[in-house]
CSV table of C-alpha atoms in Angstrom, one decimal:
chain,number,residue,atom,x,y,z
V,1,MET,CA,-213.2,86.9,43.6
V,2,CYS,CA,-212.9,85.8,47.3
V,3,LYS,CA,-216.6,86.5,47.8
V,4,LEU,CA,-217.5,84.4,44.8
V,5,LEU,CA,-215.4,81.5,46.2
V,6,ALA,CA,-217.0,82.0,49.6
V,7,LEU,CA,-220.5,81.8,48.0
V,8,LYS,CA,-219.5,78.6,46.2
V,9,ALA,CA,-218.1,77.0,49.4
V,10,ASN,CA,-221.4,77.6,51.3
V,11,ASP,CA,-219.7,77.7,54.7
V,12,THR,CA,-222.1,77.4,57.6
V,13,GLY,CA,-220.9,80.8,59.0
V,14,SER,CA,-221.5,82.7,55.8
V,15,ASN,CA,-224.7,84.4,54.7
V,16,PRO,CA,-225.4,83.9,51.0
V,17,GLU,CA,-227.6,86.9,50.8
V,18,THR,CA,-224.9,89.2,52.2
V,19,LEU,CA,-222.2,87.7,50.0
V,20,ILE,CA,-224.4,88.2,46.9
V,21,TYR,CA,-225.1,91.8,47.9
V,22,GLU,CA,-221.4,92.5,48.5
V,23,ILE,CA,-220.5,90.8,45.2
V,24,TYR,CA,-222.9,92.9,43.2
V,25,GLN,CA,-221.9,96.0,45.1
V,26,ALA,CA,-218.2,95.4,44.1
V,27,VAL,CA,-219.2,94.7,40.5
V,28,ASP,CA,-221.2,98.0,40.5
V,29,GLN,CA,-218.1,99.8,41.6
V,30,LEU,CA,-215.9,98.1,38.9
V,31,LYS,CA,-218.4,98.2,36.0
V,32,GLY,CA,-216.2,100.6,34.0
V,33,LYS,CA,-213.2,98.3,34.4
V,34,LEU,CA,-214.8,94.9,33.8
V,35,GLU,CA,-215.3,93.6,30.3
V,36,ASP,CA,-218.6,92.2,29.3
V,37,ASP,CA,-217.5,88.6,29.4
V,38,ARG,CA,-216.3,88.9,33.0
V,39,LEU,CA,-219.6,90.5,34.1
V,40,LEU,CA,-221.5,87.7,32.5
V,41,LEU,CA,-219.2,85.1,34.2
V,42,ILE,CA,-219.8,86.7,37.6
V,43,ASN,CA,-223.5,86.8,37.0
V,44,GLN,CA,-223.6,83.2,36.0
V,45,TRP,CA,-221.4,82.1,38.9
V,46,VAL,CA,-223.7,83.9,41.4
V,47,ASP,CA,-226.8,82.6,39.7
V,48,SER,CA,-225.4,79.0,40.0
V,49,TYR,CA,-224.6,79.3,43.7
V,50,LYS,CA,-227.1,81.8,45.0
V,51,LYS,CA,-229.1,79.7,47.5
V,52,ILE,CA,-231.4,82.6,48.4
V,53,PRO,CA,-235.1,83.2,47.4
V,54,VAL,CA,-235.5,84.2,43.7
V,55,GLN,CA,-237.4,87.3,44.6
V,56,ARG,CA,-234.6,88.6,46.9
V,57,PHE,CA,-232.0,87.7,44.2
V,58,ARG,CA,-233.9,89.8,41.7
V,59,GLN,CA,-234.2,92.7,44.1
V,60,ILE,CA,-230.4,92.7,44.6
V,61,LYS,CA,-229.7,92.5,40.9
V,62,GLN,CA,-232.2,95.4,40.3
V,63,GLU,CA,-230.5,97.5,43.0
V,64,PHE,CA,-227.2,97.3,41.2
V,65,ASN,CA,-228.6,97.4,37.6
V,66,MET,CA,-227.4,94.0,36.8
V,67,GLU,CA,-230.5,93.1,34.8
V,68,TYR,CA,-229.6,95.9,32.4
V,69,ILE,CA,-226.0,94.6,32.1
V,70,GLU,CA,-227.3,91.1,31.2
V,71,THR,CA,-229.2,92.6,28.3
V,72,THR,CA,-226.2,94.5,27.2
V,73,ILE,CA,-224.0,91.4,27.5
V,74,THR,CA,-226.5,89.3,25.6
V,75,GLU,CA,-226.6,91.9,22.9
V,76,HIS,CA,-222.9,92.0,22.8
V,77,ILE,CA,-222.5,88.3,22.5
V,78,ARG,CA,-225.1,88.1,19.8
V,79,ASN,CA,-223.6,90.9,17.8
V,80,GLN,CA,-220.1,89.5,18.2
V,81,ALA,CA,-221.2,86.0,17.1
V,82,PHE,CA,-222.9,87.5,14.0
V,83,ARG,CA,-219.8,89.6,13.2
V,84,GLU,CA,-217.6,86.6,13.5
V,85,GLY,CA,-219.8,84.6,11.2
V,86,GLU,CA,-219.9,87.4,8.6
V,87,VAL,CA,-216.1,87.9,8.7
V,88,LYS,CA,-215.5,84.2,8.2
V,89,GLY,CA,-218.0,84.0,5.5
V,90,GLU,CA,-216.6,86.9,3.6
V,91,ALA,CA,-213.0,85.8,4.0
V,92,LYS,CA,-213.9,82.4,2.4
V,93,GLY,CA,-216.2,84.0,-0.1
V,94,GLU,CA,-218.9,81.7,1.0
V,95,ALA,CA,-222.5,82.5,2.1
V,96,LYS,CA,-222.4,79.2,3.8
V,97,GLY,CA,-219.8,80.4,6.3
V,98,GLU,CA,-221.9,83.5,7.1
V,99,ALA,CA,-225.1,81.4,7.6
V,100,LYS,CA,-223.3,79.0,9.9
V,101,GLY,CA,-221.9,81.9,11.9
V,102,THR,CA,-225.3,83.4,12.2
V,103,LEU,CA,-226.8,80.1,13.3
V,104,LYS,CA,-224.0,79.5,15.9
V,105,GLY,CA,-224.6,83.1,17.1
V,106,GLN,CA,-228.3,82.4,17.5
V,107,LEU,CA,-227.5,79.1,19.3
V,108,LEU,CA,-225.1,80.9,21.7
V,109,LEU,CA,-227.8,83.5,22.4
V,110,CYS,CA,-230.3,80.8,23.2
V,111,GLN,CA,-227.8,79.2,25.6
V,112,GLN,CA,-227.1,82.5,27.3
V,113,LEU,CA,-230.9,83.3,27.7
V,114,TYR,CA,-231.5,79.8,29.1
V,115,GLN,CA,-228.6,80.1,31.6
V,116,GLN,CA,-229.9,83.5,32.7
V,117,GLY,CA,-233.4,82.0,33.3
V,118,LEU,CA,-235.0,84.0,30.5
V,119,LEU,CA,-235.9,80.9,28.5
V,120,SER,CA,-237.6,77.8,29.9
V,121,GLU,CA,-235.9,74.5,29.4
V,122,ASP,CA,-238.5,73.3,27.0
V,123,LYS,CA,-238.3,76.4,24.9
V,124,TYR,CA,-234.5,76.3,24.9
V,125,LYS,CA,-234.4,72.6,23.9
V,126,SER,CA,-236.9,73.3,21.1
V,127,MET,CA,-235.0,76.3,19.7
V,128,ALA,CA,-231.6,74.6,20.1
V,129,GLU,CA,-232.8,71.5,18.3
V,130,SER,CA,-234.1,73.6,15.4
V,131,LEU,CA,-230.9,75.6,15.1
V,132,ASN,CA,-228.8,72.4,15.3
V,133,GLN,CA,-230.9,70.8,12.5
V,134,GLN,CA,-230.2,73.9,10.4
V,135,LEU,CA,-226.5,73.7,11.1
V,136,ARG,CA,-226.4,70.0,10.2
V,137,ALA,CA,-228.2,70.7,7.0
V,138,LEU,CA,-225.7,73.4,6.1
V,139,GLN,CA,-222.8,71.1,6.9
V,140,ARG,CA,-224.3,68.4,4.6
V,141,SER,CA,-224.8,70.8,1.7
V,142,LYS,CA,-222.2,71.0,-1.0
V,143,PRO,CA,-220.4,74.3,-1.8
V,144,GLY,CA,-222.2,76.2,-4.5
V,145,ASN,CA,-225.7,74.8,-3.5
V,146,ASP,CA,-226.3,77.6,-1.0
């Protein structure tokens, strides 16, 4: 946590590349103890404050298998969102709830992929707008019309 704060502070005496390397090294040692949401948060924090060349950043992430973890976290988030949508839909007995949960899960997945740099801004905006339109249409529909 201290290294994350030091990276954000961007002190003149600190080396962002060394901090990032040490952060991912610590994460690698704690992978079995950290939950997926914390790994994702660490990755997003480092990505936001990295201030090093993209190529070197990718090399460090590859060295500590953080790209694989991102895929795992993305899958986890997507599956969790889908399950939440299904549970809510079944509990209410409405297909509409399940569809809304699925769309929200897809929207969340798009946001995560964009934040991780796997989707361009234009592609993200296009996908998010389409999903939001579908959500608005579901919200306007009356129960029983699904």
